[in-house]
mmCIF file of C-alpha atoms in Angstrom:
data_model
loop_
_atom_site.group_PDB
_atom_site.id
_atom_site.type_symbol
_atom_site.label_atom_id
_atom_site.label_comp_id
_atom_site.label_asym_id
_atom_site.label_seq_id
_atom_site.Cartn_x
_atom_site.Cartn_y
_atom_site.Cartn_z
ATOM 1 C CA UNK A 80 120.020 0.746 48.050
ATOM 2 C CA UNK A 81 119.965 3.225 50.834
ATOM 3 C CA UNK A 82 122.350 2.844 54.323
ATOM 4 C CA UNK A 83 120.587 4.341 57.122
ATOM 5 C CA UNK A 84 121.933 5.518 60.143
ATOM 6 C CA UNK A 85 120.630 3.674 63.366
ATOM 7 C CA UNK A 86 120.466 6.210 66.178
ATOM 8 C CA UNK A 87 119.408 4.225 69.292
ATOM 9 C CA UNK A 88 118.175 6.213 72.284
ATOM 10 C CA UNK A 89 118.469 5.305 75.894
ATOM 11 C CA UNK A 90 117.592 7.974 78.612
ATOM 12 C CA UNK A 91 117.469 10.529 76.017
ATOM 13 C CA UNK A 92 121.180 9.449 74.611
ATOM 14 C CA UNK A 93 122.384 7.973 71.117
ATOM 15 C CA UNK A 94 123.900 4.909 72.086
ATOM 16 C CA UNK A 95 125.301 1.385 70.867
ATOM 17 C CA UNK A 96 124.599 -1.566 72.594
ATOM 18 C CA UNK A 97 126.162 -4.924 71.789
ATOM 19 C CA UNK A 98 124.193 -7.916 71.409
ATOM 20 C CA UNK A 99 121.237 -5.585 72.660
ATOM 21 C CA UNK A 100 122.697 -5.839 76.258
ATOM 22 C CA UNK A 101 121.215 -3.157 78.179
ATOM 23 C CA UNK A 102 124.178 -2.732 80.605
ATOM 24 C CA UNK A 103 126.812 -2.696 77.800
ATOM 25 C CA UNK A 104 125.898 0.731 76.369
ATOM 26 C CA UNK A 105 128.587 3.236 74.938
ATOM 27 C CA UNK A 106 126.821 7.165 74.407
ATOM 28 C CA UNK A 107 127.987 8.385 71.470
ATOM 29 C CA UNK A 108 126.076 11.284 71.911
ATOM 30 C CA UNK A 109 123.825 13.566 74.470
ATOM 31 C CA UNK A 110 122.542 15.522 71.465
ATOM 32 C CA UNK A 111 120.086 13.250 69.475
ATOM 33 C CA UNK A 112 118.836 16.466 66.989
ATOM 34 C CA UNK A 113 122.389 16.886 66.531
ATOM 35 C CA UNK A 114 123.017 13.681 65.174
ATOM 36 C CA UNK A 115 120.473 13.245 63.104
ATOM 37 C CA UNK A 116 121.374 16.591 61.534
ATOM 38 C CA UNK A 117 125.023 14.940 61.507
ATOM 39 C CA UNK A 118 123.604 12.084 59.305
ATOM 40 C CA UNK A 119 121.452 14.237 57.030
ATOM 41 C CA UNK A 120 123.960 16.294 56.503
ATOM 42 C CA UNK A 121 126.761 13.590 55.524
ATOM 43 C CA UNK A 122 123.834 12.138 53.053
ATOM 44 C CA UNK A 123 121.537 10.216 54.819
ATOM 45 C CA UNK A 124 118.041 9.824 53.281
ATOM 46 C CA UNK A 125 116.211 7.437 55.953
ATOM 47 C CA UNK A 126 117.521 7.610 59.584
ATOM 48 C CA UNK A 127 116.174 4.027 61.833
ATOM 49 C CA UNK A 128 115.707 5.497 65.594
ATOM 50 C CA UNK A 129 115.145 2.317 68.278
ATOM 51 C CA UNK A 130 113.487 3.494 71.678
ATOM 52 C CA UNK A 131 115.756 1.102 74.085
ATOM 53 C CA UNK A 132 114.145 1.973 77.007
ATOM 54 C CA UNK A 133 111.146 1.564 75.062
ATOM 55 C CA UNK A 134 111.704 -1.883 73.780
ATOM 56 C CA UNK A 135 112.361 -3.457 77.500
ATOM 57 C CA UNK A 136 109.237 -1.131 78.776
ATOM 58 C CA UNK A 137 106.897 -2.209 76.296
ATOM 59 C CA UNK A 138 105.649 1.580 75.602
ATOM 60 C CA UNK A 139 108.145 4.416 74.752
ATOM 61 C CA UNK A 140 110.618 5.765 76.892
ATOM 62 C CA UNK A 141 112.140 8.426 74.547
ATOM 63 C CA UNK A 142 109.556 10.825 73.541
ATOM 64 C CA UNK A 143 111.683 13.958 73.905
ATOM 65 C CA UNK A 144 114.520 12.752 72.262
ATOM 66 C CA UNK A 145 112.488 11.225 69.363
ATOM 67 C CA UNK A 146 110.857 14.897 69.460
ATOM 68 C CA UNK A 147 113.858 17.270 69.307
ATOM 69 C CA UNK A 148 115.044 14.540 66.212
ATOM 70 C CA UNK A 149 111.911 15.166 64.376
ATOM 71 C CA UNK A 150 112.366 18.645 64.589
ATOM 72 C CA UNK A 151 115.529 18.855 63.042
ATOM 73 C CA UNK A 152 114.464 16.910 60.385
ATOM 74 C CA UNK A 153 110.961 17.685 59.644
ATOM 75 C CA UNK A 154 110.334 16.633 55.973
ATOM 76 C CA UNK A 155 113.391 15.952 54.614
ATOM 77 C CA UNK A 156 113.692 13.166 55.149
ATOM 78 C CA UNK A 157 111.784 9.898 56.181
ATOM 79 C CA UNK A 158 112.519 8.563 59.757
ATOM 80 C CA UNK A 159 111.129 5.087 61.121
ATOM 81 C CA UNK A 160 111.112 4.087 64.499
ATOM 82 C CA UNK A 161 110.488 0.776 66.995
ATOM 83 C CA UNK A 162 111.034 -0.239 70.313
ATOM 84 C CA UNK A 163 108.225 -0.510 72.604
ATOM 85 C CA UNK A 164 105.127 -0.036 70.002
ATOM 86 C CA UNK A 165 102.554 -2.558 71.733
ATOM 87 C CA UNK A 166 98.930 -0.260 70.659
ATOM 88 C CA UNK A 167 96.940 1.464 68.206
ATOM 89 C CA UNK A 168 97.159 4.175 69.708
ATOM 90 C CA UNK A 169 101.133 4.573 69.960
ATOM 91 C CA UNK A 170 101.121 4.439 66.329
ATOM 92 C CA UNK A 171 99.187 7.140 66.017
ATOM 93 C CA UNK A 172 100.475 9.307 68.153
ATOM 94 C CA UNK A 173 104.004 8.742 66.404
ATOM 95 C CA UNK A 174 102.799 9.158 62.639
ATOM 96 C CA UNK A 175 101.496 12.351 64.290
ATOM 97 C CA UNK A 176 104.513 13.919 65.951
ATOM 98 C CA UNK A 177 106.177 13.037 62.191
ATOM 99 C CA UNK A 178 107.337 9.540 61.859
ATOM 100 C CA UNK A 179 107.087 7.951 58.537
ATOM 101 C CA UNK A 180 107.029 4.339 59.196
ATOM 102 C CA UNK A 181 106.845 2.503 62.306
ATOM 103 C CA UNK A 182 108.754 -0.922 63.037
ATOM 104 C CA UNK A 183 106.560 -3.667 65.532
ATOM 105 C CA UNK A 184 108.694 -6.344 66.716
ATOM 106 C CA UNK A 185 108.088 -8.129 69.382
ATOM 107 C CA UNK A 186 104.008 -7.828 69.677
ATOM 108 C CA UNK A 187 104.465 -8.929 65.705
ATOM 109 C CA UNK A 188 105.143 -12.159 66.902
ATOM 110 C CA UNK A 189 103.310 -12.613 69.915
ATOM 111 C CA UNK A 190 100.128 -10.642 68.550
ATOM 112 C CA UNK A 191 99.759 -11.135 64.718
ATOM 113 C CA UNK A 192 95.901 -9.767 65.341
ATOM 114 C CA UNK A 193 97.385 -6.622 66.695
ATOM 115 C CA UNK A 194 99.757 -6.265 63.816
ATOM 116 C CA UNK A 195 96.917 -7.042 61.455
ATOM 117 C CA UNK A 196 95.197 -4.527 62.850
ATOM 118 C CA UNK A 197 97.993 -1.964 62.442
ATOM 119 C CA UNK A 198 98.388 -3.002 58.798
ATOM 120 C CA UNK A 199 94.659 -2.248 58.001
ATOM 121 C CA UNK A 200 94.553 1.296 60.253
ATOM 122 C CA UNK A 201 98.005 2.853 58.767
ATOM 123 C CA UNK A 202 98.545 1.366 55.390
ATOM 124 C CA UNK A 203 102.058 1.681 54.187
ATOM 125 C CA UNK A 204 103.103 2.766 57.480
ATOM 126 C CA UNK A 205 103.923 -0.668 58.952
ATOM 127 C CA UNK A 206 107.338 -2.176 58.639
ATOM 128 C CA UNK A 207 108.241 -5.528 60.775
ATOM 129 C CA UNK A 208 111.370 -6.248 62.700
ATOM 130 C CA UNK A 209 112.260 -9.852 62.576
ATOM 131 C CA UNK A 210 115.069 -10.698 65.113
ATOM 132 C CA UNK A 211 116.394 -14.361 63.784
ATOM 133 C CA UNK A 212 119.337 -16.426 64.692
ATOM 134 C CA UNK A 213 120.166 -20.014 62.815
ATOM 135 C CA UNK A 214 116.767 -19.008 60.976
ATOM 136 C CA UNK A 215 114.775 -18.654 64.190
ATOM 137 C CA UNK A 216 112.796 -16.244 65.723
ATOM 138 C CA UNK A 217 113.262 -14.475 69.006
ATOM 139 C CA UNK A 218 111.676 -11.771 70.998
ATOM 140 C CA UNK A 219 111.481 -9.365 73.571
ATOM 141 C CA UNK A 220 115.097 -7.482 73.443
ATOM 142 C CA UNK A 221 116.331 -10.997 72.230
ATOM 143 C CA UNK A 222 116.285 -12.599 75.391
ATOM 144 C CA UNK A 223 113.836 -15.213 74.043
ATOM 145 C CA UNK A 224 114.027 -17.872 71.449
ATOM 146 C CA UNK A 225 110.952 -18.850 69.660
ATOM 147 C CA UNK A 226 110.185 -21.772 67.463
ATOM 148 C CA UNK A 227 108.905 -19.341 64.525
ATOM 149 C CA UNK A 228 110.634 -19.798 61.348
ATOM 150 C CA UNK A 229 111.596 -16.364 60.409
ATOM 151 C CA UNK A 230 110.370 -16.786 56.397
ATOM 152 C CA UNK A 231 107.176 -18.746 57.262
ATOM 153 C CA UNK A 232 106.239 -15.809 59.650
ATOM 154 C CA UNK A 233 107.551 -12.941 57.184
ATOM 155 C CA UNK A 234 105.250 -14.780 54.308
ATOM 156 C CA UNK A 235 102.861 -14.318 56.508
ATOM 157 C CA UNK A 236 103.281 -10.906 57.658
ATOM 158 C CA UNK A 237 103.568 -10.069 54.099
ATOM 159 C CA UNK A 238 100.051 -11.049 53.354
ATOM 160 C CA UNK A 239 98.580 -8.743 56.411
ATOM 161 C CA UNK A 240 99.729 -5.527 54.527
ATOM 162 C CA UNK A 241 103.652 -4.961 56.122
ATOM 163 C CA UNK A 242 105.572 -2.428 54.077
ATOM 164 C CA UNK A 243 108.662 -4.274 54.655
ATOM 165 C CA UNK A 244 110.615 -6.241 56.921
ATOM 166 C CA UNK A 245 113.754 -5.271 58.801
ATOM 167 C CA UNK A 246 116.151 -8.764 59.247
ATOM 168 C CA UNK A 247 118.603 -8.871 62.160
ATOM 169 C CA UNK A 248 120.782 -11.466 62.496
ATOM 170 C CA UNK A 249 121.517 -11.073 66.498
ATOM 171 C CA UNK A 250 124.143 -13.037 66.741
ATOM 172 C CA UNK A 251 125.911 -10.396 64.916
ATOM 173 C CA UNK A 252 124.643 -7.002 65.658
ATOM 174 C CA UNK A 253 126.901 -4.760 67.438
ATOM 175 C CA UNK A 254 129.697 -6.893 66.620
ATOM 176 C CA UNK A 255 131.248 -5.778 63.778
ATOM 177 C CA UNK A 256 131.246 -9.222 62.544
ATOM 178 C CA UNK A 257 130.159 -9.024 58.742
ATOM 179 C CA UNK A 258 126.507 -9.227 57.503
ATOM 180 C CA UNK A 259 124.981 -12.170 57.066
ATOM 181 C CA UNK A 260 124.385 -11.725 53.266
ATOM 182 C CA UNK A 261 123.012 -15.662 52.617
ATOM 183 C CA UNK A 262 120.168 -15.652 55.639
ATOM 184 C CA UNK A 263 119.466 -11.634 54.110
ATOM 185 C CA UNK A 264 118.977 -13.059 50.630
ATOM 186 C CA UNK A 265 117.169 -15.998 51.194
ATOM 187 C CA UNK A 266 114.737 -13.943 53.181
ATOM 188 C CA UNK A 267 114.543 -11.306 50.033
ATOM 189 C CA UNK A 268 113.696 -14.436 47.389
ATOM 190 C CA UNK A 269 111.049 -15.581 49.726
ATOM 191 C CA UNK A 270 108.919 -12.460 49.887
ATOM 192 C CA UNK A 271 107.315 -9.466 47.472
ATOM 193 C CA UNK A 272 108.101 -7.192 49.842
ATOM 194 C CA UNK A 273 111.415 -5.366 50.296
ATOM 195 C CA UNK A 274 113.889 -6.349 52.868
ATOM 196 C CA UNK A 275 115.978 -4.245 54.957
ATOM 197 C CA UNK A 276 119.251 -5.449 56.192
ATOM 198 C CA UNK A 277 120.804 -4.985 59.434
ATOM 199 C CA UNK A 278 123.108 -6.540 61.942
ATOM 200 C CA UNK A 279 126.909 -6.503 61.404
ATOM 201 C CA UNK A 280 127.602 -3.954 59.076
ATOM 202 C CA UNK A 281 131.268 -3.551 59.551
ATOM 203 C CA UNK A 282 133.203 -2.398 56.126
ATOM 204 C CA UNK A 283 132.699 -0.737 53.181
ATOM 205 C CA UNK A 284 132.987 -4.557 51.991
ATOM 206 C CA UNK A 285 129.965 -5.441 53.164
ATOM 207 C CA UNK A 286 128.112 -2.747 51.539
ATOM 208 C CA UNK A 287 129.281 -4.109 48.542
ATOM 209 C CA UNK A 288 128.541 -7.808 49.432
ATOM 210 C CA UNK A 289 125.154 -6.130 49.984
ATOM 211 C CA UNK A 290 125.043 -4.030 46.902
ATOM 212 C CA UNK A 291 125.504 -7.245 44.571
ATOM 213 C CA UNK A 292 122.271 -9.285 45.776
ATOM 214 C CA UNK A 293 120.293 -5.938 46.322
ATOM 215 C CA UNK A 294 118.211 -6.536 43.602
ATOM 216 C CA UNK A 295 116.784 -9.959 45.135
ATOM 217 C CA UNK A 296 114.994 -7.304 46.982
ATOM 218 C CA UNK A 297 117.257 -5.827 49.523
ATOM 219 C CA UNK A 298 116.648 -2.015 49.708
ATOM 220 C CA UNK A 299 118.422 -0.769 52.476
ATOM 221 C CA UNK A 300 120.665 -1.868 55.078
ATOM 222 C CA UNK A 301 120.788 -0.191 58.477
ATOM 223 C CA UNK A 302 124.185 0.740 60.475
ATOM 224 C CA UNK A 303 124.828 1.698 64.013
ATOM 225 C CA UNK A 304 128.841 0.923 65.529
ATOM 226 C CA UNK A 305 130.530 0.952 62.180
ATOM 227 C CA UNK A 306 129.685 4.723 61.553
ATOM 228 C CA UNK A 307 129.814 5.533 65.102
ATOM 229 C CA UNK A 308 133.181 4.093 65.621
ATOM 230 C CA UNK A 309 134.512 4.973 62.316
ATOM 231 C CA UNK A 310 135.366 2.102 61.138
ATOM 232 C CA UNK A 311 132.520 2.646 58.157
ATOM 233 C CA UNK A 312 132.290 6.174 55.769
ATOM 234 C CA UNK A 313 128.730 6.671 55.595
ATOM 235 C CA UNK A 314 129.289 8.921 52.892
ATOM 236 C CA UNK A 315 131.852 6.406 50.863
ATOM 237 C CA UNK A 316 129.317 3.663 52.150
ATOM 238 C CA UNK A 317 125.787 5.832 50.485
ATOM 239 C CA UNK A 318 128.234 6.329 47.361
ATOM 240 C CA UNK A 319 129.028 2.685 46.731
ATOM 241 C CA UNK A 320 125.378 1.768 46.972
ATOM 242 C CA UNK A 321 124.612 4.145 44.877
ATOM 243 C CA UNK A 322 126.728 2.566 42.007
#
């Protein structure tokens, strides 16, 4: 199981935010290429950027940043990205400048056609982010609350071609409140594809709560405030999973 590093950009910073509130944003860093050489460096062998700006904007905000990031990696290691990817040609232009895999959220929901579209163009390059709380649905930056079951639409996501789906539980992300490990695995048993955890992260325990249902098809889980803060090794956490 891989941890990945979340490095989310806002005005060309790494920052947190909690609950994805825009206004409650702590910089962790003006040096994004720095980081991500940070991350690499202490192990890391997927790093998970989010375009904030990009997310609220609907088209993305954070091109230099994301730029001077890909640089410093270049092909070490793979490097997904989302927030803000409404358009064919946005995905293009990303796989371009070096992206691996690119995450659709919001215009997954509200525009399967476009997502089956992206599926079909850029095989294995598609992953969805599914934003769910009390097993529903919401969208744009969180702020609203659909009726869409999150496994009925990740079923059928899954059957358009997705390389994966990313599961946030937003009532915890940012929060340092635990993972929800039960709404992560019941997501996992549901689908073929694998499922990417994120949301909560807080301890080296939940890595481990992780680590024993990872083979219901969990392969990752992403982590953002817990590394940032300290509070989580990201080496000792990589280590563990790889047990």
């Amino acid at each position: 199981m891989l941890i990945i590093p979340a490095i989310d950009l806002k005005d060309g910073h790494c920052v947190r935010l909690k609950q994805g509130a825009m206004d409650d944003a702590t910089v962790f860093s003006e040096n994004p290429g720095a980081m991500a050489r940070h991350w690499i460096e202490q192990g890391a062998r997927r790093l998970h950027l989010v375009d904030l700006n990009g997310a609220f904007a609907g088209k993305p905000k954070n091109e230099s940043a994301i730029k001077a990031i890909l640089k410093e990696v270049g092909e070490e290691i793979p490097v997904q990205l989302g927030g803000g990817i409404r358009d064919l040609d946005t995905i293009e232009r990303c796989l371009d400048d070096g992206i691996t895999y690119v995450i659709i959220g919001t215009a997954a929901v509200k525009n399967p056609g476009f997502l089956h579209d992206a599926c079909t163009a850029f095989p294995g390059h598609i992953i969805v982010g599914l934003d769910a709380k009390d097993s529903k649905v919401a969208v744009d930056g969180w702020s609203k609350m659909t009726g869409h079951d999150v496994i009925d639409l990740a079923k059928k996501f899954e059957d358009y071609g997705v390389e994966g789906i990313i599961y946030t539980d937003i009532g915890r992300d940012g929060m340092l409140s635990g993972v929800n490990v039960e709404a992560t695995v019941k997501l996992a048993q549901a689908l073929r594809i694998p499922v990417i955890a994120s949301g909560g992260i807080a301890s080296l325990d939940d890595v481990k709560a992780l680590c024993a249902v990872a083979a219901e098809g969990i392969m990752g889980a992403i982590t953002g405030r817990a590394i940032y803060e300290g509070k989580l090794d990201f080496r000792m956490a990589q280590a563990e999973a790889d047990k």
